[in-house]
Coordinates of C-alpha atoms and ligand atoms in Angstrom, one line a residue:
M1 CA -101.9 -29.4 -23.8
S2 CA -98.7 -27.5 -23.1
W3 CA -97.6 -25.1 -20.8
P4 CA -94.8 -22.5 -20.1
E5 CA -92.0 -24.2 -18.6
P6 CA -89.4 -22.8 -16.0
R7 CA -85.8 -23.4 -16.7
P8 CA -85.0 -27.0 -15.8
S9 CA -82.9 -26.0 -12.7
I10 CA -85.9 -24.1 -11.0
L11 CA -87.7 -27.4 -10.4
S12 CA -85.0 -28.9 -8.3
I13 CA -85.2 -26.0 -6.0
E14 CA -87.8 -27.2 -2.9
A15 CA -89.6 -24.3 -1.5
Y16 CA -88.0 -22.2 1.6
T17 CA -90.4 -23.6 5.1
P18 CA -90.3 -20.7 7.3
G19 CA -90.4 -21.2 11.1
E20 CA -93.9 -21.9 11.5
S21 CA -96.5 -19.6 14.0
K22 CA -99.7 -21.3 14.6
L23 CA -100.7 -24.5 16.3
E24 CA -104.1 -25.6 16.2
G25 CA -105.9 -25.2 19.8
A26 CA -103.3 -23.8 21.9
N27 CA -104.0 -20.6 23.2
R28 CA -100.9 -19.0 23.8
I29 CA -98.0 -19.9 21.5
V30 CA -94.2 -19.7 22.5
K31 CA -92.7 -19.3 19.0
L32 CA -88.8 -20.4 19.0
S33 CA -88.6 -21.2 15.3
S34 CA -87.2 -18.1 14.0
N35 CA -84.5 -16.5 15.3
E36 CA -86.2 -13.7 16.2
G37 CA -84.9 -11.1 18.8
A38 CA -86.2 -12.1 22.4
F39 CA -87.2 -8.4 23.2
G40 CA -89.7 -7.5 20.5
P41 CA -89.0 -4.6 18.5
P42 CA -86.9 -1.6 19.6
P43 CA -89.6 1.0 21.0
A44 CA -88.1 3.7 18.8
A45 CA -88.5 1.7 15.9
M46 CA -92.1 1.2 16.4
Q47 CA -92.4 5.2 16.9
A48 CA -90.6 5.5 13.7
F49 CA -92.9 2.8 11.8
A50 CA -95.9 4.6 13.2
A51 CA -94.8 8.2 12.4
A52 CA -94.1 6.9 8.6
A53 CA -97.6 6.3 8.0
A54 CA -98.2 9.9 6.8
Q55 CA -96.0 9.3 4.2
L56 CA -97.0 6.1 2.9
H57 CA -98.1 7.7 -0.6
R58 CA -94.9 8.7 -1.2
Y59 CA -91.8 6.3 -2.8
P60 CA -89.5 5.7 -0.6
D61 CA -85.7 7.0 -0.8
G62 CA -84.3 4.4 -3.5
D63 CA -80.9 5.0 -2.2
S64 CA -81.7 4.2 1.4
T65 CA -79.5 7.2 2.2
A66 CA -80.1 8.2 5.7
L67 CA -80.1 4.3 7.0
R68 CA -77.1 3.8 4.8
E69 CA -75.3 6.5 6.8
A70 CA -76.6 5.3 10.1
I71 CA -75.0 2.0 9.4
G72 CA -71.7 3.4 8.4
A73 CA -71.4 5.6 11.7
R74 CA -72.6 2.7 13.8
F75 CA -70.4 0.1 12.3
G76 CA -67.3 2.7 11.3
L77 CA -67.8 1.6 7.6
D78 CA -68.1 3.6 4.2
P79 CA -71.8 4.3 3.2
A80 CA -71.1 4.4 -0.3
R81 CA -70.2 0.6 -0.2
I82 CA -73.1 -0.5 1.4
V83 CA -76.0 -1.4 -0.1
C84 CA -79.5 -2.0 1.7
G85 CA -82.1 -4.8 0.7
A86 CA -85.3 -5.9 1.8
G87 CA -83.8 -8.3 4.0
S88 CA -80.4 -9.9 3.5
D89 CA -82.2 -12.6 1.7
E90 CA -82.7 -10.1 -1.3
L91 CA -78.9 -9.3 -1.3
L92 CA -77.9 -12.8 -1.1
L93 CA -80.4 -13.6 -3.9
H94 CA -78.7 -10.4 -6.0
L95 CA -75.3 -11.3 -5.1
I96 CA -75.4 -15.2 -6.3
M97 CA -77.7 -14.4 -9.6
A98 CA -75.3 -11.6 -10.7
Y99 CA -72.0 -13.7 -10.3
G100 CA -73.4 -17.3 -10.5
G101 CA -75.1 -18.5 -13.5
E102 CA -75.3 -22.0 -15.6
G103 CA -72.4 -23.7 -15.9
T104 CA -70.9 -22.3 -12.8
E105 CA -70.4 -23.3 -9.0
L106 CA -71.6 -22.3 -5.6
V107 CA -69.6 -23.9 -2.8
M108 CA -71.2 -24.1 0.5
S109 CA -71.0 -26.0 3.9
A110 CA -73.1 -29.0 4.1
H111 CA -75.4 -27.5 7.0
G112 CA -75.0 -23.9 5.7
F113 CA -78.0 -21.6 5.4
V114 CA -80.6 -23.1 3.1
M115 CA -81.0 -19.5 1.2
Y116 CA -77.6 -20.2 -0.6
D117 CA -78.5 -23.5 -2.0
I118 CA -82.3 -21.9 -3.1
A119 CA -80.6 -18.9 -4.7
G120 CA -77.7 -20.8 -6.3
R121 CA -80.1 -23.3 -8.0
Y122 CA -82.4 -20.4 -9.0
A123 CA -78.9 -19.1 -10.6
G124 CA -78.5 -22.1 -12.5
C125 CA -75.1 -22.7 -10.6
R126 CA -74.3 -26.4 -9.3
V127 CA -74.6 -26.2 -5.6
I128 CA -71.7 -28.0 -4.0
K129 CA -72.1 -28.6 -0.2
V130 CA -69.1 -29.7 1.5
P131 CA -68.7 -31.9 4.6
E132 CA -68.2 -30.2 7.7
R133 CA -66.0 -31.5 11.0
N134 CA -68.2 -31.3 14.0
L135 CA -70.7 -29.3 12.5
T136 CA -68.4 -26.8 12.2
A137 CA -67.1 -25.3 8.3
D138 CA -63.7 -27.0 7.4
V139 CA -61.8 -24.4 5.3
D140 CA -59.4 -27.0 3.9
A141 CA -62.6 -29.1 2.8
L142 CA -64.3 -26.3 1.1
L143 CA -60.9 -24.9 -0.9
A144 CA -60.4 -28.6 -2.0
A145 CA -64.1 -28.3 -3.6
V146 CA -63.3 -25.4 -5.6
G147 CA -62.8 -26.3 -9.3
P148 CA -62.1 -24.1 -12.5
R149 CA -66.0 -23.3 -12.4
T150 CA -66.5 -21.9 -9.1
K151 CA -67.7 -18.6 -8.9
L152 CA -69.2 -18.2 -5.5
L153 CA -68.3 -19.4 -1.9
C154 CA -70.8 -18.8 0.8
L155 CA -70.5 -19.0 4.3
A156 CA -72.9 -17.9 7.7
N157 CA -70.3 -17.2 10.3
P158 CA -71.7 -17.7 12.7
N159 CA -73.5 -20.1 11.0
N160 CA -77.1 -21.0 10.9
P161 CA -78.4 -23.6 12.2
T162 CA -75.4 -25.3 13.8
G163 CA -74.5 -22.0 15.7
S164 CA -70.7 -22.8 15.0
L165 CA -68.2 -20.0 14.4
L166 CA -64.8 -19.7 12.1
P167 CA -62.5 -17.9 13.7
R168 CA -60.8 -14.6 12.0
A169 CA -57.5 -16.2 11.0
E170 CA -59.6 -19.7 9.3
V171 CA -61.7 -17.0 7.3
E172 CA -58.8 -15.4 6.3
R173 CA -57.2 -18.6 5.4
L174 CA -60.2 -19.4 3.3
R175 CA -60.0 -16.2 1.6
A176 CA -56.3 -16.4 0.6
G177 CA -56.8 -19.9 -0.7
L178 CA -59.6 -18.7 -2.9
R179 CA -58.7 -17.5 -6.5
E180 CA -59.1 -13.5 -7.0
D181 CA -62.2 -14.4 -9.5
I182 CA -64.5 -16.2 -6.8
L183 CA -66.7 -14.0 -4.6
L184 CA -66.7 -14.9 -1.2
I185 CA -70.2 -14.1 0.8
L186 CA -70.0 -13.8 4.4
D187 CA -73.3 -13.7 5.9
G188 CA -72.9 -11.8 9.4
A189 CA -76.6 -12.2 10.3
Y190 CA -75.6 -13.3 14.1
A191 CA -72.6 -11.1 14.0
E192 CA -74.0 -8.7 16.7
Y193 CA -74.4 -11.8 19.1
V194 CA -70.7 -13.1 19.2
T195 CA -68.6 -12.4 22.4
A196 CA -65.5 -14.2 21.1
E197 CA -62.7 -12.2 20.7
D198 CA -61.0 -13.9 17.6
Y199 CA -64.1 -12.9 15.4
D200 CA -64.8 -10.4 12.5
A201 CA -68.1 -10.5 10.6
G202 CA -66.1 -9.6 7.2
A203 CA -65.6 -5.8 7.0
A204 CA -61.7 -6.1 7.1
L205 CA -61.9 -8.8 4.2
V206 CA -64.1 -6.4 2.2
D207 CA -61.8 -3.7 2.7
A208 CA -58.5 -5.6 1.9
G209 CA -59.6 -6.8 -1.9
S210 CA -62.1 -6.9 -4.5
N211 CA -63.7 -10.0 -4.0
T212 CA -65.5 -10.3 -0.3
V213 CA -69.2 -9.1 0.4
M214 CA -70.3 -9.1 4.1
T215 CA -74.2 -9.1 4.4
R216 CA -75.6 -8.4 7.9
T217 CA -79.4 -7.9 8.6
F218 CA -82.0 -6.1 11.0
S219 CA -84.0 -9.4 11.5
K220 CA -82.3 -11.0 14.6
I221 CA -80.8 -8.7 17.1
F222 CA -82.6 -5.8 16.2
G223 CA -86.1 -7.1 16.3
L224 CA -87.3 -6.0 12.8
A225 CA -87.7 -9.3 11.0
G226 CA -91.3 -8.1 9.9
M227 CA -90.0 -5.0 8.3
R228 CA -87.5 -6.8 6.0
V229 CA -84.6 -4.7 6.0
G230 CA -80.7 -6.1 5.8
W231 CA -77.5 -4.4 4.2
A232 CA -74.4 -5.9 2.8
Y233 CA -71.1 -4.2 2.8
M234 CA -68.8 -4.5 -0.5
P235 CA -66.2 -3.4 -2.8
A236 CA -67.4 -0.5 -5.0
R237 CA -67.4 -2.5 -8.2
I238 CA -69.7 -5.1 -7.1
A239 CA -72.1 -2.2 -5.6
D240 CA -72.3 -1.1 -8.8
I241 CA -73.4 -4.1 -10.2
I242 CA -76.4 -4.8 -7.3
H243 CA -77.4 -1.4 -8.2
R244 CA -78.2 -2.3 -11.4
V245 CA -80.4 -5.4 -10.9
R246 CA -82.1 -4.6 -7.6
S247 CA -85.1 -3.1 -7.5
P248 CA -84.9 0.4 -7.1
F249 CA -87.5 1.1 -3.9
N250 CA -86.5 -2.1 -2.5
V251 CA -86.4 -0.9 1.3
N252 CA -89.9 0.5 1.9
I253 CA -90.3 3.8 3.7
A254 CA -91.5 2.3 7.1
A255 CA -88.7 -0.2 6.8
Q256 CA -86.0 2.7 6.4
A257 CA -87.2 4.7 9.4
A258 CA -87.8 1.8 11.6
A259 CA -84.0 0.6 11.1
V260 CA -82.3 3.7 11.8
A261 CA -84.5 4.4 15.1
A262 CA -83.3 0.9 16.0
L263 CA -79.8 1.8 15.5
A264 CA -80.2 4.8 17.8
E265 CA -82.3 2.8 20.5
P266 CA -80.1 3.2 23.4
G267 CA -78.4 0.0 24.9
W268 CA -80.3 -2.2 22.8
V269 CA -77.7 -4.5 21.2
E270 CA -75.7 -4.3 24.9
R271 CA -78.7 -5.5 26.5
S272 CA -79.5 -8.0 23.9
V273 CA -76.6 -9.9 23.6
A274 CA -76.0 -9.7 27.6
H275 CA -79.4 -11.8 27.7
N276 CA -78.6 -13.8 24.9
T277 CA -75.5 -15.1 26.4
E278 CA -76.8 -15.8 29.8
W279 CA -79.7 -17.6 28.5
R280 CA -78.2 -19.2 25.8
A281 CA -75.6 -20.8 28.7
R282 CA -78.7 -21.5 31.0
L283 CA -80.7 -22.9 28.6
S284 CA -78.1 -25.1 27.4
A285 CA -77.2 -26.5 30.8
R286 CA -80.6 -27.3 31.4
L287 CA -81.0 -29.3 28.4
E288 CA -77.6 -31.2 28.8
A289 CA -78.6 -31.8 32.6
A290 CA -81.9 -33.7 30.9
G291 CA -79.4 -35.5 28.5
V292 CA -79.7 -33.8 25.5
K293 CA -76.5 -32.8 23.8
V294 CA -76.1 -29.1 22.7
W295 CA -73.9 -28.0 20.2
P296 CA -72.2 -25.0 21.0
S297 CA -73.7 -21.7 19.7
H298 CA -72.5 -18.4 18.8
G299 CA -75.9 -17.1 17.8
N300 CA -79.1 -16.5 19.5
F301 CA -80.4 -20.0 19.3
I302 CA -79.1 -23.4 20.0
L303 CA -79.0 -26.8 18.4
A304 CA -80.4 -29.5 20.6
D305 CA -79.2 -33.4 19.3
F306 CA -81.5 -36.0 20.2
G307 CA -79.6 -38.7 18.9
T308 CA -82.0 -39.9 16.3
A309 CA -84.9 -38.5 14.3
A310 CA -87.8 -40.7 15.9
R311 CA -86.6 -39.1 19.2
A312 CA -86.3 -35.4 17.7
G313 CA -89.8 -35.8 16.2
R314 CA -91.3 -36.9 19.8
A315 CA -89.8 -34.0 21.7
D316 CA -91.2 -31.8 19.0
A317 CA -94.6 -33.1 19.4
A318 CA -94.4 -32.8 23.1
L319 CA -93.0 -29.3 22.4
R320 CA -96.1 -28.6 20.6
A321 CA -98.5 -30.2 23.0
R322 CA -97.6 -27.7 25.2
G323 CA -97.8 -24.6 22.7
I324 CA -94.1 -23.8 22.1
I325 CA -92.9 -24.2 18.4
V326 CA -89.3 -24.6 17.5
R327 CA -87.5 -25.6 14.5
G328 CA -87.4 -29.3 12.6
M329 CA -84.0 -29.7 10.9
T330 CA -85.0 -32.1 8.4
A331 CA -84.4 -29.5 5.8
Y332 CA -80.7 -29.1 7.2
D333 CA -79.7 -32.7 6.9
L334 CA -80.1 -32.8 10.7
P335 CA -83.2 -34.7 11.4
H336 CA -81.9 -35.9 15.1
C337 CA -81.8 -32.0 16.2
L338 CA -84.3 -29.2 16.7
R339 CA -83.1 -25.8 16.8
I340 CA -84.7 -23.7 19.4
T341 CA -84.4 -20.0 19.6
I342 CA -83.5 -18.0 22.8
G343 CA -86.3 -16.4 23.8
T344 CA -87.4 -14.7 27.0
A345 CA -86.2 -16.0 30.7
E346 CA -90.0 -17.3 30.8
E347 CA -89.8 -18.6 27.3
C348 CA -86.7 -20.4 28.0
G349 CA -87.8 -21.7 31.4
M350 CA -90.7 -23.3 29.8
V351 CA -89.0 -24.8 26.9
A352 CA -86.4 -26.3 29.2
D353 CA -89.1 -27.8 31.7
A354 CA -91.4 -29.2 28.7
I355 CA -87.9 -31.2 27.3
A356 CA -86.7 -32.1 30.8
A357 CA -90.2 -33.5 31.5
F358 CA -90.1 -35.0 27.8
M359 CA -86.4 -36.7 28.4
A360 CA -87.6 -37.9 31.7
D361 CA -90.9 -39.7 30.2
A362 CA -88.9 -41.0 27.4
V363 CA -86.3 -43.5 28.7
Ligands
PLP401 C1 -82.2 -15.0 9.5 C2 -80.7 -15.2 8.4 C3 -80.3 -14.3 7.3 C4 -81.5 -13.2 7.0 O1 -82.5 -12.9 6.8 P1 -83.2 -11.5 6.2 O2 -84.8 -11.8 7.6 O3 -83.4 -11.8 5.1 O4 -82.2 -10.6 6.5 C5 -79.7 -14.8 6.2 N1 -78.7 -15.6 6.7 C6 -78.8 -16.6 7.9 C7 -77.8 -17.1 8.2 C8 -80.0 -16.2 8.6 O5 -79.8 -17.1 9.6

């Protein structure tokens, strides 16, 4: 017998494990495993989605024109250099496939977002994971890892799952230390949640050169993970490359309409940031009081550190017994941690109560 064989590098990929959403026997599930926004979809986005039903026989606008214009207006960016995708994952994949390849290297930090590793291997790159300091990307170590074959450096800022942030000056230092032919991908999936003042999601570096791309998403603060919409801001030359390889109708008609409406929802981002900032602090304080270390986070999630993998596993089981799903971190080489999304006030209270009870029993 013989069979078709994929390129060998593909067999080194472990399929992405999404946050779980079901528990056997639980009648109410509290899903805090995928960093989805705490408030559900914006009401205007639900209306736009429903209205799109009458147009489902039509192909969508392949250039996502109205959406790019709305994004450009909202964030003060040139719509011609915005490319939309079916989630930012799609754009990350195309960027890495287009600029990586056999014989090249992709550099990322040790606990960086797992999609860079998956897409890098798919492209045939050697993926280099660089040790962090205090669960924060280390610019000096990243630069030291760069070699003559390096083509890509991917950085989520803030990073998922650690929540850590590099200030603007550090990201600028990273870019300045990279050769001009290395593409720097700054993944701003959580940018809207950041309240730190010395932060830039990447647009300034995109504008300043020819070799930096910023990716963003509607899946987190805008509450549209199920619609699959992301976007990236990039130099015109790189946009031209991505338009050659992306699927011509990559963002469906309902997703484009819902995303435009989400941007127009009055006060949505402000309300979400205020809730997130307040409840991230409250939940962190309750876990710390219960004896669990919490890593400082700039995103809509926290990384709870139980010290050992065994204890994190028992905590996870105790949460599941109460219908609460959080994210195990073995795939990120942090098996002693659990990542917990900031949900509603009630959900934050439930997860805090459950962990406090677990810690009280666990001694
Ligand atoms: C959630 C997330 C994304 C993207 O998601 P899409 O739903 O594909 O837009 C990208 N990067 C990071 C770091 C994320 O956490």
